[in-house]
Coordinates of C-alpha atoms in Angstrom, one line a residue:
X1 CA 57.7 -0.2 20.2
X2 CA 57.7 3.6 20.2
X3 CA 57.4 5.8 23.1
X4 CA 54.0 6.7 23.2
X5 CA 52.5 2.8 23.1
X6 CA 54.7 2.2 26.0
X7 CA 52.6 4.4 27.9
X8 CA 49.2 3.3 26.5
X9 CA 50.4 0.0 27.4
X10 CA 51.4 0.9 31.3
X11 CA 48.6 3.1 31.3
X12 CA 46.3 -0.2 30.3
X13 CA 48.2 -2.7 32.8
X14 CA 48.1 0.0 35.6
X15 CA 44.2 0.4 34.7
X16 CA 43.8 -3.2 34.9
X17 CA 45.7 -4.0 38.4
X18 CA 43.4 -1.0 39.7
X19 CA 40.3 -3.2 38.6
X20 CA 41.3 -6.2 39.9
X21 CA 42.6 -5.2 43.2
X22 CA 38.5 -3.6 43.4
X23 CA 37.2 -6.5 42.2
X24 CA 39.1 -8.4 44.8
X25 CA 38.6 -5.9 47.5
X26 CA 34.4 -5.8 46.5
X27 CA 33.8 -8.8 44.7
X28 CA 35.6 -10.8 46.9
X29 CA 35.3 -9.5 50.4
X30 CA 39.1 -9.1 50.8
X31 CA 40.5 -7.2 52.4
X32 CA 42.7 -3.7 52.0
X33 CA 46.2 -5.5 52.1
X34 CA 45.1 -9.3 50.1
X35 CA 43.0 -7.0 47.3
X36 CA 46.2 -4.5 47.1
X37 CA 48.8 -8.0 46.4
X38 CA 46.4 -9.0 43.9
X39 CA 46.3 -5.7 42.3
X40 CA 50.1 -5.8 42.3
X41 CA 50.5 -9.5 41.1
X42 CA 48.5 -8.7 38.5
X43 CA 50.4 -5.9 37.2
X44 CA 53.6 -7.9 37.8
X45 CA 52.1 -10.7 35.5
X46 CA 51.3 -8.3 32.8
X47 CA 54.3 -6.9 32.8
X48 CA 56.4 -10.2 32.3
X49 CA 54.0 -11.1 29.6
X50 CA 54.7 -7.8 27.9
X51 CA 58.5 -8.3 28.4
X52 CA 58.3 -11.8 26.7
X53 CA 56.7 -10.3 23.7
X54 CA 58.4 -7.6 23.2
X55 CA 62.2 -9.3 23.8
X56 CA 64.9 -8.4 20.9
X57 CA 64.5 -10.6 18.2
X58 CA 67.6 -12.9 17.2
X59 CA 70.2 -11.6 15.4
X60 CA 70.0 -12.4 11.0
X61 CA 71.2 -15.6 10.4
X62 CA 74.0 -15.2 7.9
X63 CA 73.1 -18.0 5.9
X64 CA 70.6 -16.1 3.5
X65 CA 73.6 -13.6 3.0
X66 CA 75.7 -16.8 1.9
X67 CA 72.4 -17.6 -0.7
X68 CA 72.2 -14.6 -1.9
X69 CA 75.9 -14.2 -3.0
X70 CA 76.0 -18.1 -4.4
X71 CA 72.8 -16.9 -6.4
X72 CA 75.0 -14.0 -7.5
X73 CA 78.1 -15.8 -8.8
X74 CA 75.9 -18.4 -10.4
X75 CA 74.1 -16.1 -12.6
X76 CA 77.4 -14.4 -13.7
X77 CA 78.5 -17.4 -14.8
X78 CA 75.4 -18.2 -16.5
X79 CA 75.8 -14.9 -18.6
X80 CA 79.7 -16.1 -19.4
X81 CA 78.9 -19.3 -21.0
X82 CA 76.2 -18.2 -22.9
X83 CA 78.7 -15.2 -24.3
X84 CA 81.2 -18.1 -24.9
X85 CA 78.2 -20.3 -26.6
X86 CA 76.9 -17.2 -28.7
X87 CA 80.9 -16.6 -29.7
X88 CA 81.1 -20.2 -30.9
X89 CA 78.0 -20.6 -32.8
X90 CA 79.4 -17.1 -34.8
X91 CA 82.8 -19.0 -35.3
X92 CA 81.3 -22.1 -36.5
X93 CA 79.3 -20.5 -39.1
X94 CA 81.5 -18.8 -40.2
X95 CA 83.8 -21.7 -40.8
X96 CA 81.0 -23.8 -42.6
X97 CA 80.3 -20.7 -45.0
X98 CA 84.2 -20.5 -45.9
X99 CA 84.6 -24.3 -46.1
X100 CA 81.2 -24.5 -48.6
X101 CA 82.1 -21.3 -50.4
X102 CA 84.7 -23.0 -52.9
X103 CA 82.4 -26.3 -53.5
X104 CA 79.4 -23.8 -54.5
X105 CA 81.8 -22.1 -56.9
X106 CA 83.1 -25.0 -58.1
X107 CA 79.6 -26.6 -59.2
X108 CA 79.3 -23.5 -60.3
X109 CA 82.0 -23.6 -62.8
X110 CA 81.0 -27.4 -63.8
X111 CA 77.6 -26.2 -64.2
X112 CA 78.7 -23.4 -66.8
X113 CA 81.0 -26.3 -68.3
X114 CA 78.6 -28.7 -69.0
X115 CA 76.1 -25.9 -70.4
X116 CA 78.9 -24.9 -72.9
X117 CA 79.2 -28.3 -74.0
X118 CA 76.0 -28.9 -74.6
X119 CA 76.2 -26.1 -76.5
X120 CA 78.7 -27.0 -78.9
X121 CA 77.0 -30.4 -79.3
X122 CA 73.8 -28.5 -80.1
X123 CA 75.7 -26.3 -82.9
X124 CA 77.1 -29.4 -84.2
X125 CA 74.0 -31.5 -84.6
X126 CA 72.0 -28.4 -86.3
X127 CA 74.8 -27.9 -88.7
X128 CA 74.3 -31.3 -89.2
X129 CA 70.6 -30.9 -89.9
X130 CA 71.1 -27.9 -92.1
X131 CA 73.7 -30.1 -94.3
X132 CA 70.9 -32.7 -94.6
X133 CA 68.0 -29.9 -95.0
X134 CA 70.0 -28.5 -97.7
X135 CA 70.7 -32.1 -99.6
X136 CA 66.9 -32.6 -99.3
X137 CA 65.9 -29.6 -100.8
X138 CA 68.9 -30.3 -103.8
X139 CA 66.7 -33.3 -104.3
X140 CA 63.6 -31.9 -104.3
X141 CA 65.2 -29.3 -106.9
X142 CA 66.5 -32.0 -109.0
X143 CA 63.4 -34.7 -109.0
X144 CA 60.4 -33.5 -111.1
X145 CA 57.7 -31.2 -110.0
X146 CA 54.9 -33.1 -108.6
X147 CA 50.9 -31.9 -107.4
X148 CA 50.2 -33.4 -104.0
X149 CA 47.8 -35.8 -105.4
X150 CA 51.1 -37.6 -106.9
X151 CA 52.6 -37.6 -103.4
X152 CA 49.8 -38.3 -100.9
X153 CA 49.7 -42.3 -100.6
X154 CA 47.6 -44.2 -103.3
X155 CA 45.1 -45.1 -100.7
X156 CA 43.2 -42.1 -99.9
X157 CA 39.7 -43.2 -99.3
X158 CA 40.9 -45.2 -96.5
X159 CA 39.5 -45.1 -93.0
X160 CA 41.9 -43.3 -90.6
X161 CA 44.0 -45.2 -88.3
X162 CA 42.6 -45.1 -84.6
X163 CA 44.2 -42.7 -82.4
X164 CA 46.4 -44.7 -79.6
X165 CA 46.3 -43.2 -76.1
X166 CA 49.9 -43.7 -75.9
X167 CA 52.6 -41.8 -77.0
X168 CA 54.4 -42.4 -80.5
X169 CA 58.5 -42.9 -81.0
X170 CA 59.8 -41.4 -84.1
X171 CA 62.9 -43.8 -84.1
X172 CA 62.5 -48.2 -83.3
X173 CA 65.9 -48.6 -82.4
X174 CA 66.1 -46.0 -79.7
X175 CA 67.3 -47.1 -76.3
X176 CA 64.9 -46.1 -73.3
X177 CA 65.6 -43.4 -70.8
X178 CA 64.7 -43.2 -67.7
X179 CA 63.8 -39.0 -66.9
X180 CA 64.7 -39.1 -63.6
X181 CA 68.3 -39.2 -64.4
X182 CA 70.2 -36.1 -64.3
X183 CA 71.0 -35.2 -67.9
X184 CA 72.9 -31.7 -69.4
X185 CA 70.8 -29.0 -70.8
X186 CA 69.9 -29.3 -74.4
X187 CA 68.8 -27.3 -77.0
X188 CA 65.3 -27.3 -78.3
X189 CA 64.3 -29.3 -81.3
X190 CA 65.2 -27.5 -84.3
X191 CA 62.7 -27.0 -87.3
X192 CA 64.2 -28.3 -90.1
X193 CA 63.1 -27.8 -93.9
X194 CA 60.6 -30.2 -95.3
X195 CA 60.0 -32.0 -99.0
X196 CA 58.0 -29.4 -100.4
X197 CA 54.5 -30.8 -99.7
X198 CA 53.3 -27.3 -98.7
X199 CA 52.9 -27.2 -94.7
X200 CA 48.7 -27.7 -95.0
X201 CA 49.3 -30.5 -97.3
X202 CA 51.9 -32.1 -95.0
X203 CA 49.5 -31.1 -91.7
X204 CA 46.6 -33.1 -92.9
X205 CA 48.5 -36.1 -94.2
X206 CA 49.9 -36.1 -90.7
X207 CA 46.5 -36.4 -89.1
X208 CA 45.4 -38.9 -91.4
X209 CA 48.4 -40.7 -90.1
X210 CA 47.9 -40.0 -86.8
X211 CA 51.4 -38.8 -86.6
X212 CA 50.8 -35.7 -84.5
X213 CA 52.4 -36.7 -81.3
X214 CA 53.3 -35.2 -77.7
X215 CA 56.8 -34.8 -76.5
X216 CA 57.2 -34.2 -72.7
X217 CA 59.4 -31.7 -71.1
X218 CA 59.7 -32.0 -67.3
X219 CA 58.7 -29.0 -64.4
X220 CA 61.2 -29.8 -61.4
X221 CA 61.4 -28.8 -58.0
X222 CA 64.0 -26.4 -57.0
X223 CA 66.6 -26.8 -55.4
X224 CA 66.5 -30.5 -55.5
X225 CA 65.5 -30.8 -59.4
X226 CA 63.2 -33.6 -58.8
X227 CA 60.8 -34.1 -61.6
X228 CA 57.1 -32.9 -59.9
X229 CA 55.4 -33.1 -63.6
X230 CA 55.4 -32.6 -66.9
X231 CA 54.2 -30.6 -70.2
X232 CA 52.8 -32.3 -73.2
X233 CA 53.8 -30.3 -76.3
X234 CA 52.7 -31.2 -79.8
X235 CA 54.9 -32.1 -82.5
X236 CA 54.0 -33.0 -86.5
X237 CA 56.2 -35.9 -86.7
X238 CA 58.0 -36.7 -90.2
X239 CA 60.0 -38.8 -91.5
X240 CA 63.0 -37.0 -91.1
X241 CA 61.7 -33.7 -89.3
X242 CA 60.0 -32.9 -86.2
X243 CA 58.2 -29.6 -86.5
X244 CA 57.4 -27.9 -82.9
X245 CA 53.9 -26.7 -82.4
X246 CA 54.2 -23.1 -83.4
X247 CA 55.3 -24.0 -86.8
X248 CA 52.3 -25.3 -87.8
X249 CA 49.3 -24.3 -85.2
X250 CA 48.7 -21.2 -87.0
X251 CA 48.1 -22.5 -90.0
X252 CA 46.0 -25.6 -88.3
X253 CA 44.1 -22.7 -86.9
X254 CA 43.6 -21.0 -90.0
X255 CA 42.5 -24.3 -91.3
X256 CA 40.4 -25.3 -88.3
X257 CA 42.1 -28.1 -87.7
X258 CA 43.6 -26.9 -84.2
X259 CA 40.3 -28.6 -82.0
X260 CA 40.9 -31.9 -83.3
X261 CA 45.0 -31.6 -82.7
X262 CA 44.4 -30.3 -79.0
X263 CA 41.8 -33.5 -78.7
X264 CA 44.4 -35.9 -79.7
X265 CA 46.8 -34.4 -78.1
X266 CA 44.7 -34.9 -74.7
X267 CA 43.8 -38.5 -75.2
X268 CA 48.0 -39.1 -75.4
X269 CA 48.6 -36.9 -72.8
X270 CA 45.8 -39.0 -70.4
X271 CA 47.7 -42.1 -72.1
X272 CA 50.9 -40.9 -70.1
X273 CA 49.6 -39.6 -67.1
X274 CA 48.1 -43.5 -66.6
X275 CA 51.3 -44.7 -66.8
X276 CA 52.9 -42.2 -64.6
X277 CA 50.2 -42.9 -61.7
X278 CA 50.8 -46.6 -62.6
X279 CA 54.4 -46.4 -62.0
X280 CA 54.0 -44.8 -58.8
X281 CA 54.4 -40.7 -59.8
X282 CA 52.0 -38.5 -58.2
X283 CA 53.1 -36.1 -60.8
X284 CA 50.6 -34.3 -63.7
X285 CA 50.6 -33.8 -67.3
X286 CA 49.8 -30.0 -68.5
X287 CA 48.2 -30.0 -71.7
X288 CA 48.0 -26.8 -73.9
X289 CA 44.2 -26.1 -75.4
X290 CA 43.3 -23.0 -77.1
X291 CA 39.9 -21.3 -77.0
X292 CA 38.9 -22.2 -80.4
X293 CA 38.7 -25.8 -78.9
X294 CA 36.4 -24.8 -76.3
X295 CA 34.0 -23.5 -78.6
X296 CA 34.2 -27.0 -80.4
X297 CA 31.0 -28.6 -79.1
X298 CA 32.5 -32.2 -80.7
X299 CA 35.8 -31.6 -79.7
X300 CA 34.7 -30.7 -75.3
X301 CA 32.4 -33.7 -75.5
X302 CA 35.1 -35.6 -77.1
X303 CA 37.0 -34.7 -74.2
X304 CA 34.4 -35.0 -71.9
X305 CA 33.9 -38.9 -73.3
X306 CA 37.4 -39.3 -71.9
X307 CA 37.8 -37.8 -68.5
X308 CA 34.7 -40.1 -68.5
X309 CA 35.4 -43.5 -69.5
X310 CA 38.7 -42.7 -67.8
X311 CA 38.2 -40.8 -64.5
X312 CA 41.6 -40.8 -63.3
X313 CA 42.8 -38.8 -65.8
X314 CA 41.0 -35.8 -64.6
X315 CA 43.1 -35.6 -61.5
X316 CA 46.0 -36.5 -64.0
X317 CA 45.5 -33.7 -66.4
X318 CA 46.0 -29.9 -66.2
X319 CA 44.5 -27.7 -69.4
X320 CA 46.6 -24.7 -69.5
X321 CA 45.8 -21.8 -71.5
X322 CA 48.1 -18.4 -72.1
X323 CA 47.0 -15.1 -70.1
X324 CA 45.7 -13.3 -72.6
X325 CA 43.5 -16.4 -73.4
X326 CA 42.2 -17.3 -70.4
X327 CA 41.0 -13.3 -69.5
X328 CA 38.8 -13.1 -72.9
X329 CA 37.0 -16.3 -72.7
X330 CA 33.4 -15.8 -73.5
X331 CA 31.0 -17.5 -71.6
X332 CA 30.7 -20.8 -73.8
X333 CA 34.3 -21.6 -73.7
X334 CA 34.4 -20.7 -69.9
X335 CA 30.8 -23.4 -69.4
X336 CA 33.1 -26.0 -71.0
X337 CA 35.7 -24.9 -69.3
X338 CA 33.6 -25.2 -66.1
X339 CA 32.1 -28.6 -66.9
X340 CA 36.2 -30.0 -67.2
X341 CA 36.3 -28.5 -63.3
X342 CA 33.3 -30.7 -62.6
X343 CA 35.2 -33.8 -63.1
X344 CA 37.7 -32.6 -61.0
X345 CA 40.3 -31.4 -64.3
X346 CA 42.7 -28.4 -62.8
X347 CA 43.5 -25.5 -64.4
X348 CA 47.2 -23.5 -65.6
X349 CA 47.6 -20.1 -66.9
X350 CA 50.7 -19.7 -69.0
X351 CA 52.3 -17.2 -70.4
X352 CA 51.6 -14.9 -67.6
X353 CA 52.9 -11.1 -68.0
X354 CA 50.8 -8.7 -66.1
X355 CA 51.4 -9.3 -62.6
X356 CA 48.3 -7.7 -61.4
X357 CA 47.0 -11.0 -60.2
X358 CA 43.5 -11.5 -58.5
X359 CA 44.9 -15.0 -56.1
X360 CA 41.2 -15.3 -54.9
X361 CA 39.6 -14.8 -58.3
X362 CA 41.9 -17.0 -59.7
X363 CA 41.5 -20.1 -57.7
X364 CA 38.0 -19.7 -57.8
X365 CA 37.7 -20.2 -61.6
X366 CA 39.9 -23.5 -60.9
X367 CA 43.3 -22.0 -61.6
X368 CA 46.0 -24.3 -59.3
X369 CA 49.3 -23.2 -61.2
X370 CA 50.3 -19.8 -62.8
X371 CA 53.3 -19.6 -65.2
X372 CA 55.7 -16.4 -65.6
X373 CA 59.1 -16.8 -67.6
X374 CA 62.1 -16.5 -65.4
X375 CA 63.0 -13.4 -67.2
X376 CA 60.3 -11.4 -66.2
X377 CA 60.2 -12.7 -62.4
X378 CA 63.7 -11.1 -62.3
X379 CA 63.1 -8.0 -64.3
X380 CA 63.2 -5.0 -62.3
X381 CA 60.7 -3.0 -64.5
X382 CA 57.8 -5.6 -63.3
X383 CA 57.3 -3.8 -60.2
X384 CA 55.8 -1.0 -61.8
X385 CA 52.2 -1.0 -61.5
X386 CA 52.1 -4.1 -59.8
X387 CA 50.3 -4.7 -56.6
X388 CA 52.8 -7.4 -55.1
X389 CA 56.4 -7.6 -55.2
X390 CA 57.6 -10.2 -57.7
X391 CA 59.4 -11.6 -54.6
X392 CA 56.4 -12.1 -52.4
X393 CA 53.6 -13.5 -55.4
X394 CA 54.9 -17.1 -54.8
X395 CA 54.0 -16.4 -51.2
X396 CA 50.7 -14.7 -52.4
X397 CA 49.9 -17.7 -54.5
X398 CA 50.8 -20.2 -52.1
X399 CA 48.1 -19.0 -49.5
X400 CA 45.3 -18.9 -52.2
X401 CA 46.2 -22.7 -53.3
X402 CA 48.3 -22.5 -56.7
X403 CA 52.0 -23.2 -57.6
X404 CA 54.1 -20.5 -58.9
X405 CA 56.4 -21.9 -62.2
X406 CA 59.3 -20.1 -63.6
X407 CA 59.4 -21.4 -67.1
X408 CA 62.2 -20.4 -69.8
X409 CA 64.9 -21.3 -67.5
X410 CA 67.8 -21.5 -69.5
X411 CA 70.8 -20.5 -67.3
X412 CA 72.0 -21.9 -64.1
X413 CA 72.9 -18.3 -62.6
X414 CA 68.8 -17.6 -62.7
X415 CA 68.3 -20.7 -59.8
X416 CA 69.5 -18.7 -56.8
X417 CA 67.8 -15.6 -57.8
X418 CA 64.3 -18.4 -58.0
X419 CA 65.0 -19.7 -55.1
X420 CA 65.7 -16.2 -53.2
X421 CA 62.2 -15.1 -54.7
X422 CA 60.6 -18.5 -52.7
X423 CA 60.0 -20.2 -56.3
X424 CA 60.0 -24.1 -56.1
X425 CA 58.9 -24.8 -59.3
X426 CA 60.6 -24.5 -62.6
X427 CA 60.9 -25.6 -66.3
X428 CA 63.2 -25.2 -68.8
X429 CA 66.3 -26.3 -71.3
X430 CA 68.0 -26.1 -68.1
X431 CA 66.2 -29.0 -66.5
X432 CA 65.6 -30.7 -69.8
X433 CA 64.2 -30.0 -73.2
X434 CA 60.9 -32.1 -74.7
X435 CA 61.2 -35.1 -75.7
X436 CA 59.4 -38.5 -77.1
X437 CA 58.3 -41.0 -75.1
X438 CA 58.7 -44.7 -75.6
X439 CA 55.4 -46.7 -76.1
X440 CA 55.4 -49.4 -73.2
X441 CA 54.2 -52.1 -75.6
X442 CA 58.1 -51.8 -76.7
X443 CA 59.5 -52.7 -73.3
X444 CA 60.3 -56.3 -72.7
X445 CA 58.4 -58.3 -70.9
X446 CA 56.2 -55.8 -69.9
X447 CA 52.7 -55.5 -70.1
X448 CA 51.4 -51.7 -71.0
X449 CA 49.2 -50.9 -67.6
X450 CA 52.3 -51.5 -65.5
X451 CA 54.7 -49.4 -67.7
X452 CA 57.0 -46.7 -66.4
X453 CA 57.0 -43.5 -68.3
X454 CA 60.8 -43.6 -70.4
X455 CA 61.6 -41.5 -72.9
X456 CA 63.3 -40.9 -76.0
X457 CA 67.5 -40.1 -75.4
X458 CA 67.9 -36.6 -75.9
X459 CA 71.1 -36.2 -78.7
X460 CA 68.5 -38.8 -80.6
X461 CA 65.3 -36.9 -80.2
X462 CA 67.3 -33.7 -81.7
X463 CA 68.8 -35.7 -84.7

């Protein structure tokens, strides 16, 4: 206590034996010597009491002390091990990046291997084809000049055949394949030379024949390369030739025969995608259709009659059309294209070059997939004008509900730069080139609604 509530204090007690020894002297009739004692006692009494409470307090006890420094030395340590921990995790990766580095290079290499082969194989078969393209066409120069009434088929007036919703094999002794094996990268089909039927002639003798058929070339995931879908492309199938679709849709166009190729070329592709959601694939079957179909009122309710009668297809099924397409549809083509979204049909843009995407726009008008070759993800030029980073539109995408697919992936350097730009789709020779598939009514002891999708081996497809 401090000096001057020491004296308050003796002031107070010396106050209150005053009162007391009055009280005792007035109150109680005592007399000059009893009220003085009880004046005294009681100054005596407060005075021990204020001793007692105001007695030096014991010393610290030196235990907290010993807390405190344990407390000390424990955190210290703390901070070593998790130095030491921090120092190990370094080391360790370190070690696992130096012990992987060789394996990566060394797939690497393989990889670059087996495209080489592949290569050379590819060389070889098209000489091949050129020496028996070149012994046709010394036959055709040697036989006698005929009109195409003396080639076409003697029955002409006959009745179409009906078109199958399954896919067509060019070849009957062909083994099956399954596509989920890994296979090397091929080349694409080459488009051999013809008999000289004149490629109108030879397109409409085709349809009549119903031998316009899809081939399939598979979209994988990346990096695992597992088969997520596929793409139906048409082919005019021959007897010895197999012509890829932009050898003859322009002049199918020109002839306006391309509606009535896209609607068969649907009702296969549904074919498969049954049989791929029979076999247990959750994958989908993109389908090319061009704008002139659209504006077919036969050919949309054509395809309408399908989805219809078949209403798992619509799931099944993507229409794709190219950028420039899909931005100058007028509003006919985009009412059918709306009444396809109705029965629940998604939508692909291919071919896709300006980067300028609307994501919001886009799923709105039932877009769920967007297609932009590898080689202009990776170009450095496509940043100008663009509002997004090519890095950051699968990203963009993603948030808006549609899948982002390289396609034209041809080399196996292009997958790290994909999967460094977030892109976990992708299609292309390197993953697999198109190929036939192999009607299940050929499988043995198999009835068509359980068949699994197989298809055509690839060196025979290409022969």
């Amino acid at each position: 206590m401090t000096k001057p509530a020491d004296f308050f204090v003796a002031a107070a007690m010396a106050v209150t034996s005053v009162c007391v020894g009055v009280i005792a002297a007035y109150g109680l009739g005592l007399g000059f010597a009893s009220a003085s004692l009880a004046a005294l006692a009681a100054l005596g009494g407060m005075a021990v009491v204020h001793l007692a409470f105001i007695r030096t307090p014991a010393p610290p006890d030196g235990r907290i002390d010993d807390l405190d420094r344990v407390a000390t030395e424990l955190q210290s340590r703390l901070e070593t091990v998790e130095l030491r921990l921090a120092t190990l995790d370094g080391a360790a990766g370190e070690r696992a990046r130096a012990a992987v580095k060789p394996i990566v290079e060394e797939l690497a290499a393989l990889g670059a291997l087996v495209t080489s082969i592949a290569k050379e194989v590819a060389a070889h078969d098209a000489r091949l084809g050129q020496l028996a393209a070149a012994r046709l066409l010394e036959q055709a120069t040697a036989a006698p000049p005929a009109g195409p009434a003396a080639t076409s088929p003697a029955p002409a007036r006959a009745q179409p055949a009906p078109i199958s919703l399954e896919p067509r094999r060019t070849r009957p002794d062909l083994e099956p394949f399954d596509p989920d094996e890994p296979e090397a990268p091929a080349e694409p089909l080459r488009r051999a030379a013809a008999p000289d039927l004149g490629l109108l002639a030879r397109l409409e003798l085709a349809l009549r024949d119903d031998r316009i058929d899809v081939h399939l070339q598979p979209v994988v995931s990346l990096p695992s390369r597992r088969i997520l879908h596929y793409e139906a492309l048409s082919r005019l199938i021959e007897t010895d030739v197999v012509t890829e679709a932009a050898g003859f849709m322009d002049v199918a166009a020109a002839a306006g025969r391309l509606a009535e190729i896209d609607r068969r070329a649907l009702e296969r592709a549904a074919g498969v995608a049954l049989r791929l959601a029979a076999s247990g694939r959750t994958g989908s079957v993109f389908v090319n259709i061009a704008p002139g179909t659209l504006s077919d009122d036969a050919a949309v309710a054509a395809i309408r009659a399908t989805l219809d009668r078949q209403s798992e297809c619509a799931r099944l099924v993507v229409l794709e059309l190219r950028q420039a397409e899909f931005e100058q549809l007028d509003a006919v083509q985009r009412a059918a294209l709306d009444g396809f979204r109705e029965r629940g049909v998604r939508l692909s843009m291919d071919r896709t070059t300006d980067l300028r995407l609307e994501p919001r726009d886009l799923a709105q008008k039932g877009v769920r997939f967007v297609k932009v070759a590898a080689e202009r993800l990776l170009d450095p030029d496509a940043v100008r004008g663009a509002s997004i980073h090519p890095a950051d539109l699968a990203g963009l995408l993603a948030r808006h509900g549609i899948d982002l697919v390289a396609t034209n992936v041809e080399e196996e350097r292009t997958v790290p730069e994909l999967l460094d730009m977030d892109v976990r789709a992708a299609q292309g020779l390197l993953f697999g080139a198109a190929r036939p598939v192999r009607p299940p009514s050929e499988r043995d002891g198999s009835t068509p609604g359980g068949a699994a999708l197989r298809l055509v081996p690839r060196n025979a497809a290409a022969s």
